[in-house]
Amino acid sequence: MGSGALSRRCVLLVNTLMSIPEASVIDTPPPSDSYVQSFARGLAVIRAFGPDHPSMTLSEVANRAGLTRAGARRILLTLAQLGYVSMDERRFALTPRILDLGYAYLSGLPLWNLALPYMESVAQATRESCSVSVLDGLDVVYILRLSTHKVMSINLSVGSRLPAWATAMGRVLLAGLDDATLDKVLRESARVAYTPDTVTEIPALKAAIARARREGHACVVRELEPGLQSVAVPIVDRGHRTIAAMNVSCHASRYTPAEMVQAFLPPLREAAAQINQALRHR
């Protein structure tokens, strides 16, 4: 592996941690013999850190994780002994060792090793940002991203989440679900209008998802943010199941929707076909 590819992967791993959704309270499920509350509290402490809170006092950690000071202190000291947390002048921060947790997931993904070179080809051909995401519940989660322009008001990186129903990658991934599961996801999603062009009604969303299933790609224009548009294609495993989606996104001022599809869809499809082929031989 070249030094450039290695450095990009290091950046992706750093972003994995810093993009973990930050915790404010612990979601406590119904009592169960299989639920370990202390472990859940430890994860809540880790998730309390983020881009806006890279270091915190004990009180701040306890407040953001929904714990008592005593409980947060025990967890922080345990994490410190294990090397996952550092303390400097009464402020706590995560250490680079925490990246082991994200890498355990990413290193087990065939896409992690296979997709990046093809994504680089897409980014070079289109001169736009290229991403790969997977479906997690109601959201898409970015697992790979090559950014050439900032086209959204939020910073997207590995670990970022967006609502599946409102994104091109999400609609491609939802197109791979059975009808019952799709209905459940759409019912449970908070379908709010992000822009005047956002499609929120379930029948219209199901029609768009059906079109994505039929045509093998999805296009979303100005639905998530006023200036954002994106086209996405599926990535499938050897059983032809959709396991991920890859997209190119750009600012709507640079291309009409038709121009975007004409320019971006061919390199996306070519890259996806190469990734699919590599997955079948893995």
Coordinates of C-alpha atoms in Angstrom, one line a residue:
M1 CA 0.0 0.0 0.0
G2 CA 1.4 3.5 -0.9
S3 CA 2.0 6.1 1.7
G4 CA -0.8 8.3 0.2
A5 CA -3.4 5.5 0.5
L6 CA -2.2 4.8 4.1
S7 CA -2.5 8.4 5.1
R8 CA -6.0 8.7 3.7
R9 CA -7.1 5.6 5.6
C10 CA -5.6 7.0 8.8
V11 CA -7.7 10.2 8.2
L12 CA -10.8 8.1 7.7
L13 CA -10.2 6.3 10.9
V14 CA -9.8 9.5 12.8
N15 CA -13.0 10.8 11.3
T16 CA -14.8 7.6 12.3
L17 CA -14.3 8.4 16.0
M18 CA -15.0 12.1 15.7
S19 CA -18.2 11.6 13.8
I20 CA -19.8 9.2 16.3
P21 CA -23.2 10.7 17.2
E22 CA -22.8 12.4 20.6
A23 CA -24.8 11.1 23.5
S24 CA -26.9 13.2 25.8
V25 CA -28.7 10.5 27.7
I26 CA -28.6 6.7 28.0
D27 CA -31.3 4.9 26.1
T28 CA -32.4 2.3 28.6
P29 CA -34.1 -0.7 27.1
P30 CA -36.5 -2.9 29.1
P31 CA -34.8 -5.0 31.8
S32 CA -33.2 -8.1 30.3
D33 CA -30.8 -10.8 31.5
S34 CA -28.7 -10.1 28.4
Y35 CA -28.4 -6.3 29.0
V36 CA -25.3 -5.2 30.8
Q37 CA -26.0 -1.7 32.0
S38 CA -22.5 -0.8 33.1
F39 CA -21.2 -1.6 29.6
A40 CA -24.0 0.6 28.1
R41 CA -22.9 3.4 30.4
G42 CA -19.3 3.0 29.3
L43 CA -20.3 3.4 25.7
A44 CA -22.4 6.5 26.6
V45 CA -19.3 8.1 28.1
I46 CA -17.3 7.4 24.9
R47 CA -20.1 8.7 22.7
A48 CA -20.3 11.9 24.9
F49 CA -17.1 13.1 23.2
G50 CA -17.2 14.5 19.7
P51 CA -16.2 17.4 17.4
D52 CA -17.8 20.0 19.6
H53 CA -16.7 18.3 22.9
P54 CA -13.2 16.9 22.3
S55 CA -12.3 17.4 26.0
M56 CA -14.5 17.8 29.0
T57 CA -14.5 18.0 32.8
L58 CA -16.0 15.2 34.9
S59 CA -19.2 17.2 35.4
E60 CA -19.6 17.8 31.7
V61 CA -19.1 14.1 30.9
A62 CA -21.6 13.1 33.5
N63 CA -24.2 15.6 32.2
R64 CA -23.8 14.7 28.5
A65 CA -23.8 10.9 29.3
G66 CA -26.8 11.2 31.7
L67 CA -24.8 9.8 34.6
T68 CA -24.0 10.8 38.2
R69 CA -20.6 12.3 38.8
A70 CA -19.6 9.2 40.7
G71 CA -20.7 6.8 38.0
A72 CA -19.0 8.9 35.2
R73 CA -15.8 9.1 37.3
R74 CA -15.6 5.3 37.7
I75 CA -16.0 4.8 34.0
L76 CA -13.5 7.5 33.0
L77 CA -10.9 6.1 35.4
T78 CA -11.4 2.6 34.0
L79 CA -11.1 3.9 30.4
A80 CA -8.0 5.8 31.5
Q81 CA -6.4 2.7 33.0
L82 CA -7.1 0.9 29.7
G83 CA -5.5 3.7 27.7
Y84 CA -8.7 4.9 26.0
V85 CA -8.9 8.2 27.9
S86 CA -6.4 10.8 29.1
M87 CA -6.7 13.4 31.8
D88 CA -5.0 16.8 31.8
E89 CA -5.7 19.5 34.4
R90 CA -9.1 17.9 35.3
R91 CA -10.2 17.6 31.7
F92 CA -10.7 14.3 30.0
A93 CA -10.2 13.4 26.4
L94 CA -10.2 10.3 24.2
T95 CA -6.8 8.9 23.2
P96 CA -5.8 7.5 19.8
R97 CA -6.3 4.0 21.2
I98 CA -10.1 4.5 20.9
L99 CA -9.5 4.2 17.1
D100 CA -9.1 0.4 17.7
L101 CA -12.8 0.2 18.3
G102 CA -13.7 1.8 14.9
Y103 CA -11.0 -0.1 13.1
A104 CA -12.3 -3.4 14.4
Y105 CA -15.5 -2.7 12.4
L106 CA -13.9 -1.1 9.3
S107 CA -11.2 -3.8 9.0
G108 CA -13.8 -6.5 8.9
L109 CA -15.6 -4.9 5.9
P110 CA -14.6 -6.2 2.5
L111 CA -15.4 -2.8 1.2
W112 CA -12.8 -1.2 3.3
N113 CA -10.0 -2.9 1.3
L114 CA -11.7 -3.0 -2.0
A115 CA -13.7 0.1 -2.7
L116 CA -11.2 2.9 -2.1
P117 CA -9.2 2.7 -5.3
Y118 CA -12.4 2.6 -7.4
M119 CA -13.8 5.6 -5.4
E120 CA -10.6 7.5 -6.2
S121 CA -11.2 6.8 -9.9
V122 CA -14.7 8.2 -9.6
A123 CA -13.6 11.3 -7.7
Q124 CA -10.9 11.9 -10.3
A125 CA -13.3 11.5 -13.2
T126 CA -16.0 13.7 -11.8
R127 CA -13.9 16.1 -9.7
E128 CA -16.6 15.7 -7.0
S129 CA -17.0 14.0 -3.6
C130 CA -17.6 10.3 -3.6
S131 CA -18.9 8.3 -0.6
V132 CA -19.9 4.8 0.3
S133 CA -22.5 4.1 3.1
V134 CA -24.4 1.3 4.6
L135 CA -27.9 1.1 6.1
D136 CA -28.2 1.2 9.9
G137 CA -31.8 1.3 11.1
L138 CA -33.4 4.5 9.7
D139 CA -30.1 6.1 8.7
V140 CA -27.3 5.7 6.2
V141 CA -23.8 5.6 7.9
Y142 CA -20.8 6.8 5.9
I143 CA -18.0 4.1 5.9
L144 CA -15.8 5.6 3.2
R145 CA -15.6 9.2 1.9
L146 CA -13.4 11.1 -0.5
S147 CA -14.3 14.8 -0.3
T148 CA -13.2 17.3 -3.0
H149 CA -15.7 20.1 -2.2
K150 CA -17.7 21.0 0.8
V151 CA -21.3 20.9 -0.6
M152 CA -23.2 20.6 2.7
S153 CA -23.4 22.9 5.7
I154 CA -22.4 20.0 7.9
N155 CA -19.1 18.2 7.7
L156 CA -19.6 14.7 6.4
S157 CA -17.0 12.1 7.2
V158 CA -16.7 8.4 8.1
G159 CA -19.3 7.7 10.8
S160 CA -21.7 10.5 9.8
R161 CA -25.4 9.7 9.7
L162 CA -28.1 11.0 7.4
P163 CA -31.8 10.0 7.1
A164 CA -32.1 7.2 4.6
W165 CA -35.4 8.3 3.1
A166 CA -34.0 11.7 2.2
T167 CA -30.8 10.7 0.5
A168 CA -29.8 9.1 -2.8
M169 CA -27.7 6.4 -1.1
G170 CA -30.5 5.8 1.4
R171 CA -33.1 5.3 -1.3
V172 CA -30.8 2.8 -3.1
L173 CA -30.3 0.9 0.1
L174 CA -34.0 1.0 0.9
A175 CA -34.7 -0.4 -2.5
G176 CA -33.0 -3.5 -1.4
L177 CA -35.4 -4.2 1.4
D178 CA -38.5 -6.3 1.3
D179 CA -41.9 -4.4 1.3
A180 CA -42.7 -5.0 4.9
T181 CA -39.3 -3.8 6.2
L182 CA -39.5 -0.8 3.9
D183 CA -42.9 0.2 5.2
K184 CA -41.7 -0.1 8.7
V185 CA -38.6 2.1 8.1
L186 CA -40.7 4.8 6.4
R187 CA -43.3 4.8 9.1
E188 CA -40.7 5.2 11.9
S189 CA -38.6 7.8 10.1
A190 CA -39.0 11.5 11.1
R191 CA -40.0 12.7 7.6
V192 CA -39.6 16.4 8.0
A193 CA -39.2 18.9 5.1
Y194 CA -35.6 20.0 5.1
T195 CA -36.3 22.2 2.0
P196 CA -39.3 23.1 -0.1
D197 CA -38.4 20.3 -2.5
T198 CA -38.2 17.5 0.2
V199 CA -40.4 14.6 -0.5
T200 CA -42.0 13.5 2.7
E201 CA -45.2 11.6 1.8
I202 CA -44.9 7.8 2.0
P203 CA -46.6 7.0 -1.3
A204 CA -44.2 9.4 -3.1
L205 CA -41.2 8.0 -1.3
K206 CA -42.2 4.5 -2.1
A207 CA -42.5 5.5 -5.8
A208 CA -39.0 7.0 -5.8
I209 CA -37.6 3.9 -4.1
A210 CA -39.4 1.6 -6.6
R211 CA -37.9 3.7 -9.4
A212 CA -34.4 3.3 -7.8
R213 CA -34.9 -0.5 -7.7
R214 CA -36.1 -0.6 -11.3
E215 CA -33.4 1.8 -12.8
G216 CA -30.5 0.7 -10.6
H217 CA -29.8 4.2 -9.3
A218 CA -31.3 7.0 -7.3
C219 CA -31.1 10.8 -7.7
V220 CA -32.0 13.3 -5.0
V221 CA -32.1 17.0 -5.9
R222 CA -32.3 19.8 -3.3
E223 CA -34.2 17.6 -0.8
L224 CA -31.7 17.5 2.1
E225 CA -30.2 20.9 1.5
P226 CA -31.1 23.7 -1.0
G227 CA -27.9 23.5 -2.9
L228 CA -27.2 19.8 -2.7
Q229 CA -27.8 17.1 -5.3
S230 CA -26.6 13.5 -5.5
V231 CA -26.8 10.3 -7.6
A232 CA -26.1 6.9 -6.1
V233 CA -25.8 3.3 -7.2
P234 CA -26.0 0.0 -5.2
I235 CA -23.1 -2.3 -4.3
V236 CA -24.1 -5.9 -4.1
D237 CA -22.6 -9.1 -2.7
R238 CA -22.2 -12.4 -4.4
G239 CA -25.8 -13.2 -3.5
H240 CA -27.0 -10.0 -5.3
R241 CA -28.1 -8.5 -2.1
T242 CA -27.6 -4.7 -1.7
I243 CA -25.0 -4.3 1.0
A244 CA -23.9 -0.7 0.4
A245 CA -24.4 2.3 -1.8
M246 CA -21.9 4.7 -3.5
N247 CA -22.7 8.2 -4.5
V248 CA -21.3 11.4 -6.1
S249 CA -22.6 14.6 -4.7
C250 CA -22.2 18.2 -6.0
H251 CA -23.6 21.7 -5.7
A252 CA -26.8 22.2 -7.7
S253 CA -25.4 25.3 -9.2
R254 CA -22.8 23.4 -11.2
Y255 CA -25.0 20.9 -13.0
T256 CA -28.6 20.5 -13.9
P257 CA -30.1 17.2 -12.6
A258 CA -29.9 15.7 -16.1
E259 CA -26.3 16.9 -16.6
M260 CA -25.4 15.4 -13.2
V261 CA -26.8 12.0 -14.1
Q262 CA -25.2 12.1 -17.5
A263 CA -21.8 13.0 -16.1
F264 CA -21.7 11.0 -12.9
L265 CA -23.7 7.8 -13.4
P266 CA -21.4 6.1 -15.9
P267 CA -18.3 6.3 -13.7
L268 CA -20.3 5.3 -10.7
R269 CA -21.8 2.3 -12.4
E270 CA -18.3 1.2 -13.7
A271 CA -16.8 1.5 -10.3
A272 CA -19.7 -0.3 -8.6
A273 CA -19.4 -3.2 -11.2
Q274 CA -15.7 -3.5 -10.4
I275 CA -16.3 -3.5 -6.7
N276 CA -19.1 -6.1 -7.1
Q277 CA -16.8 -8.3 -9.2
A278 CA -14.0 -8.0 -6.6
L279 CA -16.5 -8.9 -3.8
R280 CA -17.5 -12.0 -5.7
H281 CA -13.9 -13.2 -5.9
R282 CA -13.0 -12.4 -2.3

